[in-house]
Amino acid sequence: KKGKNVNGIIMPAGIDVHVHFRDFKESYKETIESGSLSALYGGVCLVVDQPNTNPPIVDEDIYFKRMNIARKSTYIDYSLNLGLVESNVDKIDEILKKIEENHYVPAIGEVFLRGKMSVSYKTLERARKTVDKLITVHAEDPNEEDDVAAEVKAVERCLKIGKFHFCHISTAKALDLIYNSESTSEVTPHHLLYSREIIKFKVNPSLKSNEERVALVRNFHKADILASDHAPHTLEEKREGAPGFPGVETTYPMFFYMAKKGYIRINDLVEKFVVNPAKIFGFNNYGEIEVGNYANFAVFDPHREKPIRARDLHSKVGWTIYEGLMAIFPKEVYIRGEKVLEDGDVLVDKGFGKVI
Ligand code: DOR
Ligand code: ZN
Ligand code: ZN
């Protein structure tokens, strides 16, 4: 009742530190242009893109190439991680230095321990000892078959090596281990909202049992960061088992709605989707571009609740696992003081966003 006459709450714009914007040979799934537009509609002003593209971001040449694409096509501010693979670990420091003559690299990662772009724990340890940079890990042990045990085991092994940021933590046990360490953690909307009984589409780390999900929700306060792990695939690829969900546009709107309802505290949302992302990934002060100190806002009208519809979203894939869930999308977004979105209209051209 108190907020009855409020028609706009000014929030700091979101920082999504975990997106896969594809482009290159996977432009049919998503491009930096479509991904960043989707982010903008979701109240996100800055993303950290992941390096498991085709081709992958594992040296300075490909890093610069991707940044040149981003410069022309991004609607919002854009940053890019450097990938770690067995073949670049020896030169990782050198590559990082070359890139950082021109760009700020938020982190090395996400580092995979399983699958196509994976490295051994030994290589991860070598990288940890070579660089001071934040390293983000997709923590799933390559030899453990049980999904819960795989995450816990990988986190335990990594914590012995040193300090990391752990992506998309899906178990309360792993979250607690990280909470009691120097390392930092990230959780996703899909692991918090859905269990494997509800959604049959695949994602890595997998959706867990509802019991495990509830335990994760109860421990939400221990997570440092909320991030989407926006991982677009076509519906046909999903039917063939490709892992991942789009989410960059729906994260802030769903969680703002939950804050309005009192399911979460609005301060926790700001902390996990703006303050800690900026702090942990070093966006407050990195030379000439100080993104964290700019006037980046998303204005939400708390009365504008509406169900999420795939047809209203801007990712190329055209589907969402959140169809029908309630959300509040921002009615205005400001980036570096400039109004860039108002009542569903984008007021700037692609390329407006800064490449970090
Ligand atoms: O589900 C996932 N999808 N997990 C990952 O780690 C990679 C991501 C992707 O790139 O599609
Ligand atoms: Zn991952
Ligand atoms: Zn990812």
XYZ file of C-alpha atoms and ligand atoms in Angstrom:
369
model
C 0.000 0.000 0.000
C 2.829 2.290 0.924
C 4.270 2.187 -2.607
C 0.912 2.728 -4.253
C 1.853 5.920 -6.043
C 5.317 4.799 -7.012
C 5.608 4.386 -10.769
C 9.318 3.946 -11.134
C 12.020 2.510 -8.933
C 15.510 3.446 -10.052
C 17.827 0.483 -9.736
C 21.464 0.236 -10.760
C 21.615 -1.565 -14.115
C 22.604 -5.227 -13.962
C 26.030 -6.736 -14.591
C 25.768 -10.285 -15.920
C 29.194 -11.880 -15.537
C 28.313 -15.107 -17.318
C 26.929 -15.067 -20.856
C 27.668 -17.040 -24.021
C 26.973 -14.693 -26.923
C 28.317 -17.160 -29.554
C 28.754 -15.211 -32.831
C 31.516 -16.430 -35.245
C 30.481 -19.838 -36.637
C 27.574 -20.077 -34.210
C 25.932 -16.807 -35.253
C 22.759 -18.732 -36.083
C 22.304 -19.326 -32.299
C 23.153 -15.792 -31.135
C 25.391 -12.877 -32.010
C 26.902 -10.150 -29.878
C 24.281 -7.899 -31.475
C 21.257 -10.051 -30.579
C 22.655 -11.096 -27.196
C 23.441 -7.532 -26.150
C 20.002 -6.331 -27.308
C 18.423 -9.075 -25.222
C 20.574 -7.993 -22.258
C 19.483 -4.364 -22.680
C 15.792 -5.293 -22.565
C 16.596 -7.166 -19.360
C 18.121 -4.119 -17.640
C 21.721 -5.318 -18.029
C 24.346 -2.677 -18.909
C 27.476 -4.839 -18.936
C 28.235 -8.488 -19.652
C 31.219 -10.784 -19.370
C 31.222 -13.025 -22.423
C 32.697 -16.535 -22.259
C 35.473 -17.857 -24.487
C 34.048 -21.244 -25.563
C 33.114 -19.839 -28.953
C 33.827 -21.452 -32.314
C 36.695 -20.692 -32.772
C 37.550 -20.357 -29.045
C 39.171 -17.278 -27.443
C 42.564 -18.694 -26.527
C 45.061 -16.161 -27.897
C 45.361 -12.428 -28.503
C 44.560 -12.555 -32.230
C 41.166 -14.148 -31.788
C 40.486 -11.980 -28.727
C 41.074 -8.807 -30.771
C 39.002 -10.191 -33.631
C 36.049 -10.746 -31.335
C 36.419 -7.305 -29.780
C 36.297 -5.777 -33.253
C 32.986 -7.519 -33.874
C 31.733 -6.374 -30.471
C 32.752 -2.767 -31.113
C 30.478 -2.606 -34.143
C 27.573 -4.578 -32.787
C 27.107 -4.322 -29.032
C 24.232 -2.287 -27.562
C 25.585 -2.474 -24.019
C 29.061 -2.475 -22.495
C 30.909 -5.637 -23.355
C 33.834 -7.490 -21.828
C 35.394 -10.815 -22.669
C 37.164 -13.530 -20.719
C 40.264 -15.326 -21.963
C 39.962 -19.109 -22.271
C 42.379 -21.595 -20.719
C 43.275 -24.734 -22.664
C 46.108 -27.253 -22.464
C 47.800 -25.619 -25.440
C 47.932 -22.039 -24.096
C 48.765 -22.522 -20.416
C 52.494 -22.049 -21.026
C 51.897 -18.679 -22.648
C 48.925 -17.521 -20.614
C 50.770 -14.709 -18.872
C 52.237 -13.448 -22.141
C 48.847 -13.585 -23.934
C 47.170 -11.759 -21.061
C 49.772 -8.996 -21.137
C 49.377 -8.482 -24.881
C 45.587 -8.274 -24.616
C 45.749 -5.930 -21.663
C 47.661 -3.369 -23.692
C 44.270 -2.710 -25.306
C 41.544 -4.258 -23.149
C 40.666 -5.150 -19.608
C 40.328 -8.929 -19.240
C 37.845 -9.580 -16.398
C 38.951 -13.190 -15.845
C 40.499 -16.321 -17.238
C 37.648 -18.784 -17.723
C 35.209 -20.270 -17.544
C 37.692 -23.125 -17.220
C 36.191 -26.517 -18.026
C 37.353 -29.719 -16.355
C 35.232 -31.938 -18.640
C 34.442 -32.002 -22.337
C 35.775 -30.268 -25.420
C 37.639 -27.276 -23.965
C 38.715 -28.957 -20.714
C 42.004 -28.916 -18.833
C 43.404 -31.109 -16.054
C 43.555 -29.968 -12.423
C 47.300 -29.849 -12.911
C 46.988 -27.326 -15.718
C 44.519 -25.296 -13.690
C 47.036 -25.266 -10.828
C 49.780 -24.169 -13.202
C 47.633 -21.285 -14.429
C 46.735 -20.326 -10.851
C 50.431 -20.143 -9.966
C 51.329 -18.142 -13.083
C 48.807 -15.304 -13.025
C 47.222 -12.994 -10.473
C 44.066 -12.708 -12.553
C 40.680 -13.929 -11.377
C 40.083 -17.480 -12.688
C 36.507 -18.714 -13.088
C 35.810 -22.441 -12.978
C 32.990 -24.624 -14.241
C 33.361 -27.083 -11.385
C 32.449 -30.599 -12.464
C 34.926 -33.378 -11.785
C 35.706 -35.344 -14.962
C 35.699 -38.759 -13.291
C 32.801 -38.543 -10.864
C 29.536 -39.869 -12.307
C 27.114 -38.564 -9.689
C 26.304 -34.937 -10.530
C 26.149 -33.656 -6.954
C 29.383 -35.412 -5.995
C 31.051 -34.178 -9.199
C 30.473 -30.539 -8.253
C 31.460 -30.973 -4.614
C 34.601 -32.916 -5.539
C 35.718 -30.376 -8.133
C 35.182 -27.497 -5.710
C 37.120 -29.312 -2.974
C 40.044 -29.968 -5.301
C 40.112 -26.418 -6.602
C 39.964 -24.911 -3.107
C 43.130 -26.856 -2.313
C 44.833 -25.262 -5.304
C 43.923 -21.674 -4.475
C 41.404 -18.898 -4.915
C 38.827 -19.085 -7.716
C 35.440 -17.794 -8.731
C 33.065 -20.756 -9.104
C 30.459 -20.441 -11.844
C 26.831 -21.621 -11.578
C 26.969 -23.529 -8.291
C 24.039 -25.955 -8.100
C 24.477 -27.689 -4.726
C 24.176 -26.301 -1.185
C 27.240 -28.287 -0.099
C 29.540 -26.711 -2.682
C 28.090 -23.264 -1.962
C 28.857 -23.701 1.716
C 32.426 -24.877 1.055
C 33.059 -21.781 -1.069
C 31.363 -19.513 1.470
C 33.867 -20.683 4.076
C 36.860 -19.990 1.834
C 38.596 -17.101 0.088
C 36.909 -18.013 -3.174
C 33.641 -16.622 -4.564
C 30.512 -18.239 -5.950
C 27.824 -17.639 -8.530
C 24.313 -19.071 -8.783
C 21.880 -19.056 -11.713
C 18.128 -18.516 -11.963
C 17.610 -21.962 -13.492
C 19.269 -23.880 -10.648
C 17.334 -21.832 -8.085
C 13.925 -22.060 -9.776
C 13.844 -25.439 -11.475
C 14.579 -29.025 -10.548
C 15.178 -31.906 -12.941
C 11.602 -33.099 -12.415
C 10.251 -29.897 -14.000
C 12.535 -29.172 -16.952
C 13.760 -31.945 -19.201
C 16.061 -29.785 -21.331
C 19.730 -30.340 -20.630
C 22.123 -27.947 -18.916
C 25.588 -28.238 -17.370
C 25.782 -28.397 -14.402
C 22.549 -30.402 -14.460
C 19.356 -29.379 -12.736
C 19.268 -31.273 -9.452
C 16.489 -32.874 -7.387
C 13.872 -30.591 -5.883
C 15.284 -31.311 -2.429
C 18.722 -30.156 -3.547
C 17.194 -27.094 -5.227
C 15.374 -26.095 -2.038
C 18.640 -26.443 -0.109
C 20.319 -24.150 -2.655
C 17.529 -21.572 -2.306
C 17.826 -21.676 1.483
C 21.516 -20.896 1.107
C 21.064 -18.137 -1.507
C 22.505 -15.596 0.943
C 25.876 -17.372 0.750
C 26.199 -16.786 -3.000
C 28.277 -13.796 -4.068
C 26.871 -13.391 -7.559
C 23.704 -14.050 -9.518
C 24.406 -14.634 -13.236
C 22.373 -16.047 -16.096
C 24.834 -18.387 -17.861
C 22.913 -17.295 -20.962
C 23.657 -20.279 -23.245
C 21.544 -20.147 -26.407
C 20.918 -23.148 -28.668
C 18.238 -23.685 -31.303
C 15.232 -25.839 -30.411
C 16.450 -28.482 -32.821
C 19.824 -28.587 -31.066
C 18.013 -28.825 -27.717
C 16.144 -31.869 -28.968
C 19.525 -33.381 -29.765
C 20.716 -32.661 -26.208
C 22.707 -29.416 -26.461
C 23.149 -28.073 -22.893
C 22.108 -24.602 -21.781
C 19.312 -22.031 -21.582
C 18.978 -18.406 -22.677
C 18.529 -16.114 -19.653
C 20.257 -12.723 -19.943
C 16.944 -10.902 -20.577
C 14.867 -12.570 -17.867
C 17.203 -12.648 -14.847
C 16.768 -9.103 -13.541
C 13.018 -8.912 -14.407
C 12.255 -12.203 -12.627
C 14.313 -11.339 -9.577
C 12.949 -7.798 -9.386
C 9.473 -9.334 -9.390
C 10.524 -11.718 -6.596
C 11.921 -8.786 -4.622
C 8.634 -6.928 -5.038
C 6.788 -9.998 -3.758
C 9.118 -10.195 -0.777
C 10.621 -13.569 -1.751
C 14.077 -12.012 -1.748
C 15.431 -8.751 -0.382
C 15.990 -6.016 -2.926
C 19.355 -5.218 -1.297
C 20.477 -8.818 -1.861
C 19.518 -8.534 -5.519
C 21.564 -5.352 -5.958
C 24.464 -6.897 -4.095
C 24.483 -10.095 -6.195
C 23.637 -8.651 -9.598
C 25.516 -5.338 -9.502
C 27.830 -4.660 -6.561
C 29.617 -7.991 -6.224
C 29.928 -8.563 -9.983
C 31.641 -5.162 -10.281
C 33.825 -5.813 -7.253
C 34.844 -9.400 -7.999
C 35.413 -8.891 -11.725
C 37.218 -5.574 -11.204
C 34.862 -3.204 -13.008
C 35.090 -0.338 -10.580
C 38.398 0.956 -11.678
C 40.452 -0.266 -14.599
C 42.026 2.761 -16.092
C 40.230 5.074 -18.467
C 36.865 3.344 -18.521
C 35.249 3.195 -15.126
C 32.040 1.348 -15.805
C 31.187 0.756 -12.179
C 31.167 4.472 -11.458
C 28.933 5.553 -14.327
C 25.233 6.386 -14.190
C 23.917 3.019 -15.348
C 20.302 2.598 -14.290
C 17.288 0.417 -14.919
C 13.934 1.911 -13.971
C 11.271 -0.612 -12.987
C 7.596 0.228 -12.582
C 6.574 -2.185 -9.817
C 2.978 -2.259 -11.111
C 3.965 -3.543 -14.544
C 3.924 -7.253 -13.777
C 3.576 -9.516 -16.769
C 4.159 -13.125 -17.707
C 7.329 -13.918 -19.645
C 6.598 -14.821 -23.272
C 9.264 -16.163 -25.628
C 7.842 -14.068 -28.474
C 8.568 -10.873 -26.491
C 12.250 -11.736 -25.930
C 15.185 -10.706 -28.129
C 17.560 -13.664 -28.140
C 17.778 -15.356 -31.523
C 16.631 -18.700 -30.177
C 12.969 -17.746 -29.682
C 12.289 -19.973 -26.674
C 12.615 -19.730 -22.909
C 12.268 -22.128 -20.002
C 10.562 -19.301 -18.073
C 7.470 -19.077 -20.317
C 4.535 -17.875 -18.213
C 6.524 -16.961 -15.094
C 5.819 -13.469 -13.807
C 8.371 -10.700 -14.233
C 8.783 -6.936 -14.251
C 10.817 -5.707 -17.223
C 12.538 -2.316 -16.953
C 10.635 0.548 -18.549
C 13.771 2.642 -18.943
C 17.489 1.875 -19.075
C 20.316 4.421 -18.863
C 23.900 3.652 -19.779
C 26.614 6.160 -18.851
C 23.928 8.737 -18.213
C 22.224 8.298 -21.578
C 18.705 6.937 -21.935
C 19.024 3.869 -24.151
C 15.650 2.168 -23.695
C 12.187 3.573 -23.034
C 8.863 1.725 -23.040
C 10.129 -1.056 -25.266
C 11.952 1.219 -27.734
C 15.733 1.175 -28.095
C 16.969 4.763 -28.480
C 20.533 4.057 -29.623
C 22.128 2.180 -32.517
C 24.128 -1.005 -32.262
C 27.723 -0.160 -31.429
C 26.580 2.236 -28.682
C 27.972 -0.087 -26.039
C 31.616 0.239 -25.030
C 34.100 -2.518 -25.534
C 36.035 -2.794 -22.308
O 24.920 -25.765 -20.157
C 25.966 -25.221 -20.511
N 26.054 -24.578 -21.680
N 27.032 -25.300 -19.728
C 28.234 -24.867 -20.120
O 29.155 -24.929 -19.357
C 28.435 -24.363 -21.492
C 27.193 -23.775 -21.991
C 27.252 -23.490 -23.457
O 28.195 -22.850 -23.904
O 26.306 -23.870 -24.176
Zn 29.648 -23.591 -17.306
Zn 28.886 -20.956 -19.098
